[in-house]
mmCIF file of C-alpha atoms in Angstrom:
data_model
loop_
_atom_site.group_PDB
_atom_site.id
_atom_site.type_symbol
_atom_site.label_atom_id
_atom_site.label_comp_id
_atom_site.label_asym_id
_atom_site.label_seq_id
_atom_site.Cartn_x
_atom_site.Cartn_y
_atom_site.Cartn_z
ATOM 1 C CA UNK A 1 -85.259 109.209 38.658
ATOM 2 C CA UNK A 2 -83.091 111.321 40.587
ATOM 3 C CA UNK A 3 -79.082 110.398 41.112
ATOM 4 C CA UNK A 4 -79.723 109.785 44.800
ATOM 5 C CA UNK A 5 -83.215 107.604 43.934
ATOM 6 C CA UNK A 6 -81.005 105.365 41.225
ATOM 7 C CA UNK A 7 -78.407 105.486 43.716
ATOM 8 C CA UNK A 8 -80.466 103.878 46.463
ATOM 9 C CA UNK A 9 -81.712 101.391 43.578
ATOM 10 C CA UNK A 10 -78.035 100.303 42.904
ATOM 11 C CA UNK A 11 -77.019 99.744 47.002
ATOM 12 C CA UNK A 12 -80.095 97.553 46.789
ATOM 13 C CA UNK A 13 -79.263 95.440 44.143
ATOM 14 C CA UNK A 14 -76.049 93.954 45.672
ATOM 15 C CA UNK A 15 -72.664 95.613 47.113
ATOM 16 C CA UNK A 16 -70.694 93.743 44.818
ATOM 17 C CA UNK A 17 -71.348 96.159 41.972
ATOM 18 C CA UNK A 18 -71.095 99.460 44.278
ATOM 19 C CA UNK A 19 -67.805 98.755 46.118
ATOM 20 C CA UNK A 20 -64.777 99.498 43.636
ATOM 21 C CA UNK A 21 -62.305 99.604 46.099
ATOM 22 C CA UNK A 22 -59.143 102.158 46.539
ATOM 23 C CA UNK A 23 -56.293 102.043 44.195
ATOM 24 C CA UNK A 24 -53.127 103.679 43.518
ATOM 25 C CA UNK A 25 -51.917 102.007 46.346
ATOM 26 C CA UNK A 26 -52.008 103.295 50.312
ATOM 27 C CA UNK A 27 -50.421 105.564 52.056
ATOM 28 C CA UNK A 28 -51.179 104.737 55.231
ATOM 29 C CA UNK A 29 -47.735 104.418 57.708
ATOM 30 C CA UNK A 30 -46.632 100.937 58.957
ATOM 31 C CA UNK A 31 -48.138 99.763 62.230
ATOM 32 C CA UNK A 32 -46.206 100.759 65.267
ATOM 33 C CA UNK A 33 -44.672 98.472 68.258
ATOM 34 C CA UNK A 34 -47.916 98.567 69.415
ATOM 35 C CA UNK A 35 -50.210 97.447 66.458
ATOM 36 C CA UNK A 36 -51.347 100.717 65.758
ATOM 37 C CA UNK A 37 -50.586 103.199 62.497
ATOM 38 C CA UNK A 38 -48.493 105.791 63.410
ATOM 39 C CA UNK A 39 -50.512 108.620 62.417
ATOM 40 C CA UNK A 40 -54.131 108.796 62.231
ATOM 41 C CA UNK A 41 -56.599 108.952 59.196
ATOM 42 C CA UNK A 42 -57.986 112.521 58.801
ATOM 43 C CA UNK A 43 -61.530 112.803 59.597
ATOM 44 C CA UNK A 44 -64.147 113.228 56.593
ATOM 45 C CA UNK A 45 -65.536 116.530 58.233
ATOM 46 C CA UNK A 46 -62.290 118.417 58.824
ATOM 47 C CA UNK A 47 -59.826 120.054 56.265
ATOM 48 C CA UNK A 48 -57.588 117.803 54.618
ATOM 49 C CA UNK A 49 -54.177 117.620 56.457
ATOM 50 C CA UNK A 50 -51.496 119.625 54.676
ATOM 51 C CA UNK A 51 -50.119 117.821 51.885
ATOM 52 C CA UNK A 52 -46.538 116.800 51.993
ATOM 53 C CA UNK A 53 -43.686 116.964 49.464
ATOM 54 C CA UNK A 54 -43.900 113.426 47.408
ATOM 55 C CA UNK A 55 -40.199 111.219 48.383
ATOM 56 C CA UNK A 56 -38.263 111.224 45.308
ATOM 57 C CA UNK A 57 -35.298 109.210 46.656
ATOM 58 C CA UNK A 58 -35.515 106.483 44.312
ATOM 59 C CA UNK A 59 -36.975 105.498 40.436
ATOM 60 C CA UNK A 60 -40.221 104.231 42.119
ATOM 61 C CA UNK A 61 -40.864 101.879 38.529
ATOM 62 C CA UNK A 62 -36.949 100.682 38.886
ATOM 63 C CA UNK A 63 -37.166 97.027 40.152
ATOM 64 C CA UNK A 64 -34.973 94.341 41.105
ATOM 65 C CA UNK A 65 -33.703 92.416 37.911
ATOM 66 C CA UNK A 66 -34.515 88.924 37.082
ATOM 67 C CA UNK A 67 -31.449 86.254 36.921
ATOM 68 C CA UNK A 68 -30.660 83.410 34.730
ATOM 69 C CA UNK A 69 -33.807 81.622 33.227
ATOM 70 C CA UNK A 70 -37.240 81.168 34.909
ATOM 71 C CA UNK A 71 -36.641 77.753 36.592
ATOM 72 C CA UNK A 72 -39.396 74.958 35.455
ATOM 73 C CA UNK A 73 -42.575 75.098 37.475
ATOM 74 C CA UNK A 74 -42.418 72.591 40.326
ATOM 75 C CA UNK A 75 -38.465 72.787 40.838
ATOM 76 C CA UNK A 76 -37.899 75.904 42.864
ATOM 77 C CA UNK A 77 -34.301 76.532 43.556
ATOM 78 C CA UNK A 78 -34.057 74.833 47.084
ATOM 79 C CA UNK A 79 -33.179 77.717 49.953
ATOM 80 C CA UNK A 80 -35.369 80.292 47.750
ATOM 81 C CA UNK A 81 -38.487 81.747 48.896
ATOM 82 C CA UNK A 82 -40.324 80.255 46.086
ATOM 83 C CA UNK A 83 -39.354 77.046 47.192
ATOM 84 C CA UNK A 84 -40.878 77.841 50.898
ATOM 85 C CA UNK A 85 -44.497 78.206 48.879
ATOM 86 C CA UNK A 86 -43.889 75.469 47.038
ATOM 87 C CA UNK A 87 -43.833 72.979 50.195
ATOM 88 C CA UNK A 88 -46.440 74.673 51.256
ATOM 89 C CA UNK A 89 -48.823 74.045 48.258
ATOM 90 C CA UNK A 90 -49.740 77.238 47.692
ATOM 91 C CA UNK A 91 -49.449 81.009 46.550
ATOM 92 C CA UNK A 92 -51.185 83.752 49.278
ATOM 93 C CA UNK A 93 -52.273 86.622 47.527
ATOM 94 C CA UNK A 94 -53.332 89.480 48.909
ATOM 95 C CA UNK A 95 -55.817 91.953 47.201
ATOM 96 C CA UNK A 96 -59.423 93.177 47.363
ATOM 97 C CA UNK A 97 -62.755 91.912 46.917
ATOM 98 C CA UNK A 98 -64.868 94.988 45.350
ATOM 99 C CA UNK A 99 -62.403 96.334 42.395
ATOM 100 C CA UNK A 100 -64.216 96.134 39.222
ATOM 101 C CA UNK A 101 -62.017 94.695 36.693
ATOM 102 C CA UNK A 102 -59.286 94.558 38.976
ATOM 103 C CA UNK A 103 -60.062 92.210 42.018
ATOM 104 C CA UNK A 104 -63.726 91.793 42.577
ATOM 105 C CA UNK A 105 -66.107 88.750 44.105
ATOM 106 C CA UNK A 106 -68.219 87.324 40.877
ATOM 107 C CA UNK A 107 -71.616 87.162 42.368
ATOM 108 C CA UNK A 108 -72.576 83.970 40.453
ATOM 109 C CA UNK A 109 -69.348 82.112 41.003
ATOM 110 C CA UNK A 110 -68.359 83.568 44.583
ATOM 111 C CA UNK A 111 -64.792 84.005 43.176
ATOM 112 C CA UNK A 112 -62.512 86.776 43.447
ATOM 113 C CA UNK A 113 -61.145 87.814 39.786
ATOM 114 C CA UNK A 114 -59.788 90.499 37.547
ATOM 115 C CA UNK A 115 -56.700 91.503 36.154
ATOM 116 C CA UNK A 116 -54.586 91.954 39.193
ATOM 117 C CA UNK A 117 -55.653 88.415 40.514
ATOM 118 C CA UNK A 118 -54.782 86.964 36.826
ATOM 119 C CA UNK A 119 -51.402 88.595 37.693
ATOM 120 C CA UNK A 120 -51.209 86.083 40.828
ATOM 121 C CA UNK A 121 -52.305 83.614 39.300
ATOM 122 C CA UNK A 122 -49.608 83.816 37.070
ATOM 123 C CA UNK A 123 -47.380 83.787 39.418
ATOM 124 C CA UNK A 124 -48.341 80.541 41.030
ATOM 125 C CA UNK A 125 -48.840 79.189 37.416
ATOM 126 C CA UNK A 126 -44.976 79.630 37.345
ATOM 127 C CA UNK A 127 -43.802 78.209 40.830
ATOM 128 C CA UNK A 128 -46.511 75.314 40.393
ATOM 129 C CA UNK A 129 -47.682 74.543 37.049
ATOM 130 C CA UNK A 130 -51.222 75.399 37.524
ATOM 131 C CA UNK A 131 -52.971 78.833 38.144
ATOM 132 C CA UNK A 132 -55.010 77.250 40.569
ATOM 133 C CA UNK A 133 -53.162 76.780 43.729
ATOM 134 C CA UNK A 134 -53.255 79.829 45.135
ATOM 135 C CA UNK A 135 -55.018 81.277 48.326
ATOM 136 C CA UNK A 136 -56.789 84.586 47.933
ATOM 137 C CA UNK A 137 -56.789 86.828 51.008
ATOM 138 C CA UNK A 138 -58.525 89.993 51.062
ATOM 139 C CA UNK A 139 -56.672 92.224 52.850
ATOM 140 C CA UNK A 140 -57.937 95.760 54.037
ATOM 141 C CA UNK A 141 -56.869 98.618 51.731
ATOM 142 C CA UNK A 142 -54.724 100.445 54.337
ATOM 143 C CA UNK A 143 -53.137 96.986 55.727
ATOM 144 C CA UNK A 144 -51.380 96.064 52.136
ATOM 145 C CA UNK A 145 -48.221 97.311 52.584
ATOM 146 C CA UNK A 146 -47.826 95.700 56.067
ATOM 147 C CA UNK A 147 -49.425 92.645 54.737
ATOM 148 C CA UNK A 148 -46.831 92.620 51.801
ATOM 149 C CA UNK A 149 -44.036 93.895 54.596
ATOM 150 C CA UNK A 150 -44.623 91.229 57.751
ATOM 151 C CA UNK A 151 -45.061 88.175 55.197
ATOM 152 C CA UNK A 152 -48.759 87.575 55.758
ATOM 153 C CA UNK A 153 -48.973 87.302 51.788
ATOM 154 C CA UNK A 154 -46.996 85.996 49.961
ATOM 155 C CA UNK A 155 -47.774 89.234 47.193
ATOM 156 C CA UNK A 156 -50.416 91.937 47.174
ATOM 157 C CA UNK A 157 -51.671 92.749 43.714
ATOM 158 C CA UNK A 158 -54.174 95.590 44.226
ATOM 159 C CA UNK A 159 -54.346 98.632 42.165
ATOM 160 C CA UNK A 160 -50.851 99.797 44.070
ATOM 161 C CA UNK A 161 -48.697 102.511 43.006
ATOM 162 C CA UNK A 162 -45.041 101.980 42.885
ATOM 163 C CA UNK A 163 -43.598 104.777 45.154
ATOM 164 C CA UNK A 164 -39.620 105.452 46.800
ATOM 165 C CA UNK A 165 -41.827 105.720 50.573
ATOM 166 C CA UNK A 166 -42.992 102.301 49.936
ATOM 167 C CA UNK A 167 -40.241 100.573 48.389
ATOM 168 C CA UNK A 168 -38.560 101.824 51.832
ATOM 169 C CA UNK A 169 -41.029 98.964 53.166
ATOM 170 C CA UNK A 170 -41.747 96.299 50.371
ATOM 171 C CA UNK A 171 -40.128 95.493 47.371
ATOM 172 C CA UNK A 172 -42.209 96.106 44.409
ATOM 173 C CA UNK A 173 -42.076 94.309 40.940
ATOM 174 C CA UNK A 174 -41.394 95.797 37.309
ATOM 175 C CA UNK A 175 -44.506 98.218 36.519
ATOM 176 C CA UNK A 176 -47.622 96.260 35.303
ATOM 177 C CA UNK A 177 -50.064 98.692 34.360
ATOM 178 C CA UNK A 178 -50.122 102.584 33.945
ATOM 179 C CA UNK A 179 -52.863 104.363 35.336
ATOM 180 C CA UNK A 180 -53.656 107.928 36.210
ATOM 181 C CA UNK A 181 -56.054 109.823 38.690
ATOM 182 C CA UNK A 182 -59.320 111.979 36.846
ATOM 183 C CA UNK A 183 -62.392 113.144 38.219
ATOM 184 C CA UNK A 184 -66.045 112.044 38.278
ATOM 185 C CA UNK A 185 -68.717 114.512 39.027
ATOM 186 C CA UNK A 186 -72.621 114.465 37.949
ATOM 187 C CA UNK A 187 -73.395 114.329 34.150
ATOM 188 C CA UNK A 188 -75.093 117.794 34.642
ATOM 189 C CA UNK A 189 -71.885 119.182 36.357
ATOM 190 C CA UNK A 190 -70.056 121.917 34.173
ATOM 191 C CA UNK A 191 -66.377 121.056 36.128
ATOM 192 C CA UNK A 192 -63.536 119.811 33.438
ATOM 193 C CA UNK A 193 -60.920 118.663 36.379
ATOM 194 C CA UNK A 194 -60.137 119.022 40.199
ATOM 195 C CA UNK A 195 -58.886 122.599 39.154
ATOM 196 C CA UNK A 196 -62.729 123.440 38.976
ATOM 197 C CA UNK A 197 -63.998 121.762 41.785
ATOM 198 C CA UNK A 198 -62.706 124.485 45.196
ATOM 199 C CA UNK A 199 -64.643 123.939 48.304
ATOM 200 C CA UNK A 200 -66.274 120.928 46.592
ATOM 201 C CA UNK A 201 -66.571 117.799 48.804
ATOM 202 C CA UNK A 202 -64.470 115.009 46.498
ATOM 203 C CA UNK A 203 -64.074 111.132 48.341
ATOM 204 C CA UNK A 204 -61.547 109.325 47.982
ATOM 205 C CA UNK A 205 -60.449 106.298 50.609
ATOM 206 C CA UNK A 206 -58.604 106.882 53.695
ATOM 207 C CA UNK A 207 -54.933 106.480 53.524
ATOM 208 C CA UNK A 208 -54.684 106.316 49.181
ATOM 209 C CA UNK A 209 -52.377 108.131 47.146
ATOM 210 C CA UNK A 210 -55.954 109.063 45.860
ATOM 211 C CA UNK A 211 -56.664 111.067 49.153
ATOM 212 C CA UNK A 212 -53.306 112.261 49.563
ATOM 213 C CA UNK A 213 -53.240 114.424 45.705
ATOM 214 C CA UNK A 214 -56.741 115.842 46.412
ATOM 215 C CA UNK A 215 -55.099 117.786 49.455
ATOM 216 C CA UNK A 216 -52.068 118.632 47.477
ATOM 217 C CA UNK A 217 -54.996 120.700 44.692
ATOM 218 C CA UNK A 218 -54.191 124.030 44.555
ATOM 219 C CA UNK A 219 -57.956 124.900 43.942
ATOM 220 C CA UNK A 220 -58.581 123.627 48.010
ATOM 221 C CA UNK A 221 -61.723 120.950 47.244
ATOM 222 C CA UNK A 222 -62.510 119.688 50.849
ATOM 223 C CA UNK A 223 -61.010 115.846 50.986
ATOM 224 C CA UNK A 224 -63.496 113.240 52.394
ATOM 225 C CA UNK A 225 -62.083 110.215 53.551
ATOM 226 C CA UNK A 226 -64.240 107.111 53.375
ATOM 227 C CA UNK A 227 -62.890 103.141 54.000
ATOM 228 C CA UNK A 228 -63.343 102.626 50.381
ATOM 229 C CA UNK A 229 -63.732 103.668 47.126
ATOM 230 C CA UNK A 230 -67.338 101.817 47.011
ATOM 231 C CA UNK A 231 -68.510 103.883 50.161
ATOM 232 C CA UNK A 232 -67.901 107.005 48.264
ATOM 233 C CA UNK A 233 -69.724 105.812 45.034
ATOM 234 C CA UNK A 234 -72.928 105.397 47.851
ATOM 235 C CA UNK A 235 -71.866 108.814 49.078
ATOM 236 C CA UNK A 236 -72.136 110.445 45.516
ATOM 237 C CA UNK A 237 -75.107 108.812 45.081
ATOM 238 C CA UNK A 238 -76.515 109.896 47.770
ATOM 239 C CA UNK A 239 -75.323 113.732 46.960
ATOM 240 C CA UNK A 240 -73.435 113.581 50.515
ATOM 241 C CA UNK A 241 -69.955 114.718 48.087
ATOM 242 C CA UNK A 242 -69.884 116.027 44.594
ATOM 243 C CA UNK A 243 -67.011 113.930 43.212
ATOM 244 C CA UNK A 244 -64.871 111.242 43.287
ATOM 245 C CA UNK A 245 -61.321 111.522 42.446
ATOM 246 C CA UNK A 246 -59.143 108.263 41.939
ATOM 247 C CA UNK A 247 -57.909 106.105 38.994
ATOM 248 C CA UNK A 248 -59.571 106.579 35.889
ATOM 249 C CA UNK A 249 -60.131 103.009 34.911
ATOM 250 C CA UNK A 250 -61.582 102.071 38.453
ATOM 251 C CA UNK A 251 -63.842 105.537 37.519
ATOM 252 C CA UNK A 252 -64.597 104.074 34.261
ATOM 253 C CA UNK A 253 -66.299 101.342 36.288
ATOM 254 C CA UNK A 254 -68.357 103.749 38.624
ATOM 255 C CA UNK A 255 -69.581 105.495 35.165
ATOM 256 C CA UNK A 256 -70.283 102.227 33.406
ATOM 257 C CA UNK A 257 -73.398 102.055 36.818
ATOM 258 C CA UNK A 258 -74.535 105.366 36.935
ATOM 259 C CA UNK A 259 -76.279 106.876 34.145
ATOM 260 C CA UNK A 260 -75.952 110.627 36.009
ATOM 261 C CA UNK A 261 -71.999 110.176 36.426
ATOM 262 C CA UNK A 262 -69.448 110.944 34.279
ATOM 263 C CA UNK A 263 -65.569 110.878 34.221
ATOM 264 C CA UNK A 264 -63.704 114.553 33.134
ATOM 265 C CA UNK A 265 -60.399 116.117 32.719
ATOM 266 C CA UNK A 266 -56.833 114.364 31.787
ATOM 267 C CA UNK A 267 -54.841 112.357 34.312
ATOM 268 C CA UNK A 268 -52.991 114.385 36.849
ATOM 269 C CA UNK A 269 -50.854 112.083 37.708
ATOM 270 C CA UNK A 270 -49.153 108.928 36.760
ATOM 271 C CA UNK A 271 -49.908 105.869 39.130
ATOM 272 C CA UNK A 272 -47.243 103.349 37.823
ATOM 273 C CA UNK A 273 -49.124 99.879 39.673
ATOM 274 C CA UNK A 274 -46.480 96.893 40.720
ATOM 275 C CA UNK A 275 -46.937 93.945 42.966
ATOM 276 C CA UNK A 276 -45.683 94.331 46.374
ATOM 277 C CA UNK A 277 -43.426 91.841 48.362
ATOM 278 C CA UNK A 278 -41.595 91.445 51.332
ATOM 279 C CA UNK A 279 -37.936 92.870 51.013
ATOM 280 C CA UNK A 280 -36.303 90.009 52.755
ATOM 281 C CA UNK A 281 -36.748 87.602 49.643
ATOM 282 C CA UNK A 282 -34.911 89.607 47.195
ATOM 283 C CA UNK A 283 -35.155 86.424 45.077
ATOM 284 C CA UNK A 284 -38.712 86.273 44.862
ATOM 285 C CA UNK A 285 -39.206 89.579 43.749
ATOM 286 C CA UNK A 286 -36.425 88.510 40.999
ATOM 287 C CA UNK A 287 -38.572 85.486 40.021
ATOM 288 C CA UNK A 288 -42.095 87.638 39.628
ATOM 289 C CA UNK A 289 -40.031 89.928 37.308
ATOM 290 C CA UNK A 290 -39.040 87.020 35.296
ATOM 291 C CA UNK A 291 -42.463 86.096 34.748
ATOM 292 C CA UNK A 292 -43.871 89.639 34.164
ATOM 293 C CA UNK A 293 -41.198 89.749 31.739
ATOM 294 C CA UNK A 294 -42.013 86.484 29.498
ATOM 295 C CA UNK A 295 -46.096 87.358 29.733
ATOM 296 C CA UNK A 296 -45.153 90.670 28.013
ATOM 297 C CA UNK A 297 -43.122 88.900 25.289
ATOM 298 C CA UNK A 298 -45.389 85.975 25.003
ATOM 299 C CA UNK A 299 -48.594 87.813 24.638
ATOM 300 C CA UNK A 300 -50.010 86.730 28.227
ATOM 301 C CA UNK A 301 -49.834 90.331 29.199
ATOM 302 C CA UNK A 302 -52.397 91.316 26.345
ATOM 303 C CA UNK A 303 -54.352 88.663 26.834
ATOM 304 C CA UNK A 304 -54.681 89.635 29.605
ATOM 305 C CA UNK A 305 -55.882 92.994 29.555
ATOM 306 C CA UNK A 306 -58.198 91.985 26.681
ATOM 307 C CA UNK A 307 -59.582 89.961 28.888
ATOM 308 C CA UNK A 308 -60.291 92.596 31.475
ATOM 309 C CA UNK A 309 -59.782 95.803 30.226
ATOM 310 C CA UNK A 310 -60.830 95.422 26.815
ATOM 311 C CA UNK A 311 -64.000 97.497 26.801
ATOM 312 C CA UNK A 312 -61.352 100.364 27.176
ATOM 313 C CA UNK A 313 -60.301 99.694 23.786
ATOM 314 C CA UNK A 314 -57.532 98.174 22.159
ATOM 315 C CA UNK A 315 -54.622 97.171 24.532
ATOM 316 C CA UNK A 316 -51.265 99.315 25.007
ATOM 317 C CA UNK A 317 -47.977 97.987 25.002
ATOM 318 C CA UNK A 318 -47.199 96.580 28.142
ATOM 319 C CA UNK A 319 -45.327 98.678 30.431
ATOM 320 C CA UNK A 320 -41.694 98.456 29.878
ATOM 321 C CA UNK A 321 -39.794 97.278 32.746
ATOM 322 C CA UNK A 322 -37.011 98.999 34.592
ATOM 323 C CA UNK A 323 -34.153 97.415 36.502
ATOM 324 C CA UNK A 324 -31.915 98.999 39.269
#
């Protein structure tokens, strides 16, 4: 069976296990007066727009740092923003639907699950007493820093890189997982990295820090944007680009479904992944980093990514969090 026959078999079988959405965050501007983003997504079929020098005005993975002890769950400090969900009943997270192993829709169960919602859940474990009273919004991947920004989540956990541009919009918790962008290209392909891949068409979604690094390759591969991360798994399926370049553990998934794909090369960058909140409830962004901080030193954290992430193998030390 060829790779664009098995990929036509896999789109048939169910979306679900074809669309592993972006990560490593978006990159796409904030909406303008008008609604609409202030600059526009390149198109697939023309050369990627020239890559701009990355903002290094800030420690990206330096958050804002927890006070005093987590207060019991149910009696949120009246006035804070935790208290506001509280009265409301319940925790809006933001994320994706098609992530593998991040934030994906079981099939069987019609629930969206995966490490980054178990970090929400969390979350509303903490301000409630029970993981279960929160609202899951799926959010499009070039609307979560807006989302995070004009309060229509509460949080966005989503595969998002911590970056000093973004933290100029949202305020970001302490790291929560480390990843890094590779490469996947055919099993037959004889290219170790993006450094072998010039003039080669290699997807990655509009407006991710995904998209943005392929332009910034000083071999030149030709950027194609597509809405999402599962669009350009059909794509190289369907031989229409010759690689995908994102994170490696969301390219772990696409390898784990195609028998003719593979993952190469060592990570070319580091995507440093934190929840993202508005920045006018400084306190709630203290309160998630008190909770990130006791699942690390209770063992949650591993759990966690056993959970998840174990087929990777065994589970790092959680990331260490930084405070400004």
């Amino acid at each position: 069976m060829t790779r664009t026959r098995m990929g036509l078999a896999v789109v048939a079988t169910g979306a679900i296990l074809l669309a592993l959405a972006g990560c490593a965050g978006d990159s796409s501007p904030l909406p303008s007066a008008s609604g609409r983003a202030t600059t526009a997504v390149q198109p697939p079929d023309q050369a990627p727009a020239k890559a701009t020098a990355p903002d290094k005005s800030c420690n990206p993975r330096a958050s804002l740092k927890p006070e005093g002890a987590l207060p019991q769950p149910g009696h949120m400090p009246a006035g804070s923003y935790m208290a506001e969900i509280q009265k409301r009943g319940r925790l809006i997270l933001g994320t994706s639907q098609d992530t593998l192993l991040f934030s994906s829709r079981n099939p069987f169960t019609g629930k969206v699950e995966g490490f980054d919602v178990d970090q929400g859940r969390q979350i509303a474990a903490a301000i409630f007493g029970s993981p279960d009273k929160i609202q899951i919004k799926v959010i499009g991947y070039d609307k979560r820093v807006s989302s995070a920004a004009d309060g229509s989540v509460d949080i966005v956990a989503d595969t998002m890189t911590a970056n000093c541009a973004r933290w100029k919009d949202v305020n970001f918790s302490s790291i929560y997982y480390e990843a890094g962008q590779k490469v996947l290209v055919s099993s037959d392909s004889p290219a170790k990295g993006l450094e072998d891949l010039g003039g080669k068409r290699v997807c990655a979604a509009s407006g991710s820090t995904s998209y943005d690094n392929i332009a910034k390759a000083r071999s030149k591969p030709v950027a194609v944007a597509k809405a999402a991360f599962g669009d350009c798994l059909v794509a190289f399926q369907q031989n229409e680009v010759d690689a995908i370049s994102t994170d490696d553990t969301i390219l772990a998934g696409m390898a784990a479904q195609d028998p003719y794909a593979k993952v190469v090369g060592s990570k070319f960058t580091e995507e440093p992944y934190g929840m993202a909140m508005s920045n006018k409830h400084p306190e709630f962004t203290r309160f998630v980093n008190a909770v990130l901080a006791k699942n690390r030193a209770d063992g949650t954290w591993t759990e966690t990514y056993k959970r998840w992430l174990g087929a990777f193998g065994p589970a790092p030390t959680p990331p260490a969090a930084v405070y400004r």
